[in-house]
Coordinates of C-alpha atoms in Angstrom, one line a residue:
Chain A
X21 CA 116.3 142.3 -94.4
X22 CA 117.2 140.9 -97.4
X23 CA 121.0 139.4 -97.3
X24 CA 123.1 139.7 -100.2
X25 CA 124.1 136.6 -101.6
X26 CA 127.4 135.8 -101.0
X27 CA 129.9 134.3 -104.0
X28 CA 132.3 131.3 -102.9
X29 CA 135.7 131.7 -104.2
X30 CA 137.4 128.1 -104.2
X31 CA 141.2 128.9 -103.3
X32 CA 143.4 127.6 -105.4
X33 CA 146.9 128.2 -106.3
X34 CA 148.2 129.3 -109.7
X35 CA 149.8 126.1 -111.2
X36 CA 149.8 127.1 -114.9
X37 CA 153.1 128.4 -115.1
X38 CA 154.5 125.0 -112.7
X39 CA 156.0 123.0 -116.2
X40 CA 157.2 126.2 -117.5
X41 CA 159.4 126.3 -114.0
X42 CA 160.2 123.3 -114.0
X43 CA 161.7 123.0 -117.5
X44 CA 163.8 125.9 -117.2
X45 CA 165.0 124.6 -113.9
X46 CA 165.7 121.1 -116.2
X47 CA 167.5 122.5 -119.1
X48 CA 170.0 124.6 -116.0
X49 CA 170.7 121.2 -114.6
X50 CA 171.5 120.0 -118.5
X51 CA 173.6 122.0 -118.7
X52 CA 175.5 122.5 -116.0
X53 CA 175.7 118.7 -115.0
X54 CA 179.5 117.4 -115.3
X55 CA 179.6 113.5 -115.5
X56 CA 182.6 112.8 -112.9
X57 CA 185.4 110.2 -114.1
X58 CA 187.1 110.1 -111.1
X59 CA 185.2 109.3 -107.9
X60 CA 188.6 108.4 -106.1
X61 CA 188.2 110.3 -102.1
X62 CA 190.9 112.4 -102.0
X63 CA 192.0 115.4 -99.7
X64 CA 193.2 117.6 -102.1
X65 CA 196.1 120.3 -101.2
X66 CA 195.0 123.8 -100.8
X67 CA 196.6 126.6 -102.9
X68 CA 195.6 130.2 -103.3
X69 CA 196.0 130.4 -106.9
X70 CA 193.2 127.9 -108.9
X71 CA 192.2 127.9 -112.4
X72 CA 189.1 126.8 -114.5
X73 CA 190.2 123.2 -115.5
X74 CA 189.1 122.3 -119.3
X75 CA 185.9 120.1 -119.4
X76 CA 187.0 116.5 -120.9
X77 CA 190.5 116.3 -119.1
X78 CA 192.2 113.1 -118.8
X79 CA 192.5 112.5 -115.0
X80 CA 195.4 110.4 -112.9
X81 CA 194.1 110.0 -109.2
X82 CA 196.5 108.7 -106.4
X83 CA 194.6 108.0 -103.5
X84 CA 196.1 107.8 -99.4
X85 CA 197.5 104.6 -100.4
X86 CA 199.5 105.4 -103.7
X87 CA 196.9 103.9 -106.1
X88 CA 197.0 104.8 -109.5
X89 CA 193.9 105.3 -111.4
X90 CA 193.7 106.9 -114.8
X91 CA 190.7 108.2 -116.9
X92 CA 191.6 109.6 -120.8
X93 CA 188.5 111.7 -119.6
X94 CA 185.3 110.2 -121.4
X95 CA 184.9 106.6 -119.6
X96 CA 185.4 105.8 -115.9
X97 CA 189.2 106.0 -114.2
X98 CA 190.1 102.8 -113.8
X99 CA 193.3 101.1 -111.4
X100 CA 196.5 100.6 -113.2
X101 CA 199.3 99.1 -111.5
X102 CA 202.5 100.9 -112.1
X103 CA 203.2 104.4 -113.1
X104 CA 204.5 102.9 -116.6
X105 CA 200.7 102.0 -117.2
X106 CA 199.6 105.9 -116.9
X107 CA 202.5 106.2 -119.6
X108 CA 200.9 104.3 -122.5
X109 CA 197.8 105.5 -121.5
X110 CA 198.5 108.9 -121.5
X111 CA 200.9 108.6 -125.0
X112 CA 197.6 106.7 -126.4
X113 CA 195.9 110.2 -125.2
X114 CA 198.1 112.5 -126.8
X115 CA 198.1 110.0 -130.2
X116 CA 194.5 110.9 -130.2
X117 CA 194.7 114.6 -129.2
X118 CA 198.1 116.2 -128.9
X119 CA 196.2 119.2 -126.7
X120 CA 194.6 117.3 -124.4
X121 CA 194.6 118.4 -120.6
X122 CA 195.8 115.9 -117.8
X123 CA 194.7 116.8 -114.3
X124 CA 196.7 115.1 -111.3
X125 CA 194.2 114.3 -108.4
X126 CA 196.5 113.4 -105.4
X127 CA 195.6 113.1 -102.0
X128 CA 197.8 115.9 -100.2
X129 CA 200.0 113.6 -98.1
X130 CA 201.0 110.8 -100.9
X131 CA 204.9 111.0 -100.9
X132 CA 206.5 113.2 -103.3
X133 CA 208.1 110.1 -105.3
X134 CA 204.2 108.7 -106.5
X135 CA 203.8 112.0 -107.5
X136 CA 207.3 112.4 -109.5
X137 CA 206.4 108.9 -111.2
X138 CA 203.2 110.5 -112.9
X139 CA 204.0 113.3 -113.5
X140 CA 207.8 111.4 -115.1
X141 CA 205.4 109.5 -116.8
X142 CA 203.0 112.7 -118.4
X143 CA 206.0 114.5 -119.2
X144 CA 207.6 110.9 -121.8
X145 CA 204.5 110.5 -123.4
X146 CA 204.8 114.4 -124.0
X147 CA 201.7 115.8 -122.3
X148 CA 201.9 119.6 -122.3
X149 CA 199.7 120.7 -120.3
X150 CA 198.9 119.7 -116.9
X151 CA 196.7 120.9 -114.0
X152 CA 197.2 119.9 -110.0
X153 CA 193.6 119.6 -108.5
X154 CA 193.5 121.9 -105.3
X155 CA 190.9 123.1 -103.2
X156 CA 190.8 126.6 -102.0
X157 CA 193.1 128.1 -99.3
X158 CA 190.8 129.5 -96.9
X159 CA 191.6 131.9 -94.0
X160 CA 191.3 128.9 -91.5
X161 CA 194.5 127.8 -93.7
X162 CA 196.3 131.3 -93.5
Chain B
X29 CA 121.6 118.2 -142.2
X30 CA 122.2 117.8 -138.5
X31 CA 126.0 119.1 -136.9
X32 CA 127.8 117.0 -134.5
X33 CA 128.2 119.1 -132.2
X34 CA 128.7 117.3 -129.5
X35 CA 132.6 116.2 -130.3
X36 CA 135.5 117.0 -127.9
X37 CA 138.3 119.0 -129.1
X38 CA 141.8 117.8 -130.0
X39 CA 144.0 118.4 -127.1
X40 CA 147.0 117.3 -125.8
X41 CA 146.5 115.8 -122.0
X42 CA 149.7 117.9 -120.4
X43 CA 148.2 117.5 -117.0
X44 CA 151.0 114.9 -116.2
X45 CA 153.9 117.5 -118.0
X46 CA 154.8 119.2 -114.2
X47 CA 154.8 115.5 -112.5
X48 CA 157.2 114.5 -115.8
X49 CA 159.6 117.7 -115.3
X50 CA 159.5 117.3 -111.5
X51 CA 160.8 113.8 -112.2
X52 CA 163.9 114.8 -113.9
X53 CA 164.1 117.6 -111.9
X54 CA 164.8 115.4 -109.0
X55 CA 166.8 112.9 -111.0
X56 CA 169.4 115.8 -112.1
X57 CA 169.3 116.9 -108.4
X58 CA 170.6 113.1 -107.1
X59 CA 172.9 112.9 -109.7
X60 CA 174.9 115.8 -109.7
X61 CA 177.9 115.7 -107.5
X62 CA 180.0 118.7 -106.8
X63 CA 183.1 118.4 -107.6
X64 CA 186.3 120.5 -107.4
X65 CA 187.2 121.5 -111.1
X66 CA 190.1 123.8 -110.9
X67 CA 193.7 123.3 -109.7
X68 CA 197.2 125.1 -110.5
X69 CA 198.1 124.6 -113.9
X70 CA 201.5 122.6 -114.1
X71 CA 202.7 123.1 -117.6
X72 CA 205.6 120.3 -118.4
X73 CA 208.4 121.1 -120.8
X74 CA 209.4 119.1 -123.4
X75 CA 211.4 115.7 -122.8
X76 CA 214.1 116.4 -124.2
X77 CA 217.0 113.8 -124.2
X78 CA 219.4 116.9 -124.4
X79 CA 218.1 119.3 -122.1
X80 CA 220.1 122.9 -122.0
X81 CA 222.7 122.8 -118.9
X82 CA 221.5 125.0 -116.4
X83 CA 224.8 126.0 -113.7
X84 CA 224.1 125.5 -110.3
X85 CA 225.7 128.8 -110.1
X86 CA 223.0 130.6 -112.0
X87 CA 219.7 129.0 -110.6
X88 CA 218.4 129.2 -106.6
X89 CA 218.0 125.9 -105.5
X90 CA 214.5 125.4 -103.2
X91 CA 214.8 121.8 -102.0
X92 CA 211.8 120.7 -99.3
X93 CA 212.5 118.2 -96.6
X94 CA 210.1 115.7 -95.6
X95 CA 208.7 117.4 -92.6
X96 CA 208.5 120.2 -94.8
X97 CA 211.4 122.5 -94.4
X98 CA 212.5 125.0 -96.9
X99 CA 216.2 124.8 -97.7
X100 CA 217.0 127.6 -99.9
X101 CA 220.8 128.2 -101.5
X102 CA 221.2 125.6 -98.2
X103 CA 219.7 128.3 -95.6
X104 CA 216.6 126.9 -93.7
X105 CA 213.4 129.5 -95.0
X106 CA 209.9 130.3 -94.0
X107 CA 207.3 129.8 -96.8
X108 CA 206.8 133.7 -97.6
X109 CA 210.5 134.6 -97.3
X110 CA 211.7 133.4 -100.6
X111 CA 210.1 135.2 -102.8
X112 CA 212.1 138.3 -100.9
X113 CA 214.9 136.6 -100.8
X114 CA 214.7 135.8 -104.9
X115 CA 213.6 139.2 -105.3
X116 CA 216.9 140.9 -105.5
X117 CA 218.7 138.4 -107.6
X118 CA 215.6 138.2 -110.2
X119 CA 215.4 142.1 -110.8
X120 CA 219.3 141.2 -112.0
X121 CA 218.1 138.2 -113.8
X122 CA 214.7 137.6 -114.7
X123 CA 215.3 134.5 -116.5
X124 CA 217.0 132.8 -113.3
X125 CA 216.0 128.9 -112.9
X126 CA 214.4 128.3 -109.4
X127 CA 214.4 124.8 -109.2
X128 CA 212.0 122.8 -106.4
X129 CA 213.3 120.0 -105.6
X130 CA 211.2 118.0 -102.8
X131 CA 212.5 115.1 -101.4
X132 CA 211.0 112.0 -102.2
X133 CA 209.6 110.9 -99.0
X134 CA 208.1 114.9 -98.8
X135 CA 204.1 114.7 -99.0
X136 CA 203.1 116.3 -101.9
X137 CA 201.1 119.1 -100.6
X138 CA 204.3 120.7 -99.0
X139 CA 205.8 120.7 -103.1
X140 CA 202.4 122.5 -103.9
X141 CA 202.7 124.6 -101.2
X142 CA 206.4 126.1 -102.9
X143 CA 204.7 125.6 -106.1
X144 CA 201.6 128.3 -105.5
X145 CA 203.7 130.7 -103.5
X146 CA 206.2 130.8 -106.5
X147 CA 203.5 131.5 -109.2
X148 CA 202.2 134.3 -106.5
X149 CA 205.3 136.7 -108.4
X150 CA 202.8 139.4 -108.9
X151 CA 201.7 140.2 -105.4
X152 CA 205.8 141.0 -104.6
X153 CA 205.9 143.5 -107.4
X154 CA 207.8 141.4 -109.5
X155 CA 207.7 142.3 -113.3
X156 CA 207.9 138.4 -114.8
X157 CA 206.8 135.2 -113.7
X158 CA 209.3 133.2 -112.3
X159 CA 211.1 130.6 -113.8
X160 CA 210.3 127.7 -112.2
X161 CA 211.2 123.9 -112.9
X162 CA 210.7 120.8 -111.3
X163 CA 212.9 118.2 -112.2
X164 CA 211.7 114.5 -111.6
X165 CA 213.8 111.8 -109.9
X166 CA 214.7 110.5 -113.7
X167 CA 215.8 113.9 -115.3
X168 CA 218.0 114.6 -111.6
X169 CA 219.5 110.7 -111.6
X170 CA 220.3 111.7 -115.8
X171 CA 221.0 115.1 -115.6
X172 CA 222.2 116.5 -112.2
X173 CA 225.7 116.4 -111.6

């Protein structure tokens, strides 16, 4: 009996389409990447109502231990030591860019008085707009 | 004549392209961090050295004690009873001041607290957002009376 020759297929997987992939998967993380100014650890306070906060905000963290830090939202926050400090920042800000957003990153059980201080100090170097950084009430919360 | 035929055609070596994209693939991947991007907007009024007088007759006065009581008009309140309770007197007056007032020893997340529940006007059929202000230590020590 004469056997049919039998034709090896080498397996192999598909790889053509592997740059493709991986370049689309590169130009979503271009684009969705936000470079963080602020890297102070905070707990933030939990509210039900949150809203897109502009990109390029000008940040004031105070962290468990009352520490200011201030960032006009392009270069790294960096510790100032009085609230009076985030005034001339933030009026050097506004100079700049009248519009410009200020988001207030406190950890949730600072004492109302730090808080009053930054936001005393936004409100003289006549920032408009302001945003309090929460996190998301969940039903855990409720 | 003879034909060199024997030349290799012009390519581009992309073999290396994937190894490349996986690269910054996994660079982007390390470096992004997650961060939370949205809050309660806060919008501030204008410092004004001659800020209207506002009567403590015609605003509702929500102060928060330190252990994060809700005095309201000076009755002790739950969280989700004010709005109720404002509901009344803002159907009369829309434009009525509620001032927050935390005391300054009061953690910050207990003035957020009465801050989000106050924006939440909607969800109690209200028709307007309330009026809210929160004076800071400086304005009550110059202004309050």
């Amino acid at each position: 009996m004469k056997l049919k020759a039998t034709i090896e297929h080498k397996p192999n997987i598909p790889t053509a389409s592997m740059a493709d992939i991986a370049f689309l998967l590169i130009i979503f993380f271009m684009l969705t990447i936000t470079f963080e100014v602020d890297k102070t650890q905070v707990t933030l306070p939990k509210t039900t109502l949150r809203y897109e906060i502009p990109k390029q905000s000008a940040y004031v963290s105070i962290d468990p231990n009352g520490r200011i830090r201030v960032s006009d939202g392009t270069e790294q926050s960096a510790l100032v030591s009085a609230a009076d400090e985030v005034l001339s920042m933030a009026a050097g800000v506004i100079a700049m860019d009248p519009q410009k957003v200020f988001v207030v990153k406190a950890h949730g059980d600072v004492d109302w008085l730090k808080v009053d201080e930054v936001i005393d100090a936004l409100k003289r170097a006549k920032v408009r707009d302001v945003y309090l950084l929460s996190d998301q009430v969940t039903v855990d919360d409720l | 004549m003879k034909l060199d035929r024997d030349r290799p055609d012009d390519e581009i070596p992309t073999s290396s392209m994937a190894d490349i994209a996986f690269l910054l693939i996994v660079f982007f991947m390390v470096t992004t961090t997650f961060t939370a991007t949205r809050g309660l907007d806060f919008a501030l009024p204008e410092d004004d050295d001659d800020p209207p007088v506002v009567e403590k007759e015609e605003s509702v006065l929500v102060e928060i004690m330190p252990n994060g009581e809700l005095i309201v008009d000076q009755d002790p309140m739950g969280l989700h009873e004010i709005i109720p309770y404002l509901k009344p007197k803002l159907e009369r007056n829309p434009k009525k001041p509620v001032i927050i007032r935390p005391d300054i020893a009061t953690p910050y997340r207990f003035m957020v607290q009465v801050y989000d529940e106050l924006r939440q006007w909607e969800d109690y059929g209200l028709e307007q957002p309330i009026n809210i202000s929160v004076p800071t230590q400086r304005e009550i020590q110059s202004f309050w009376y």
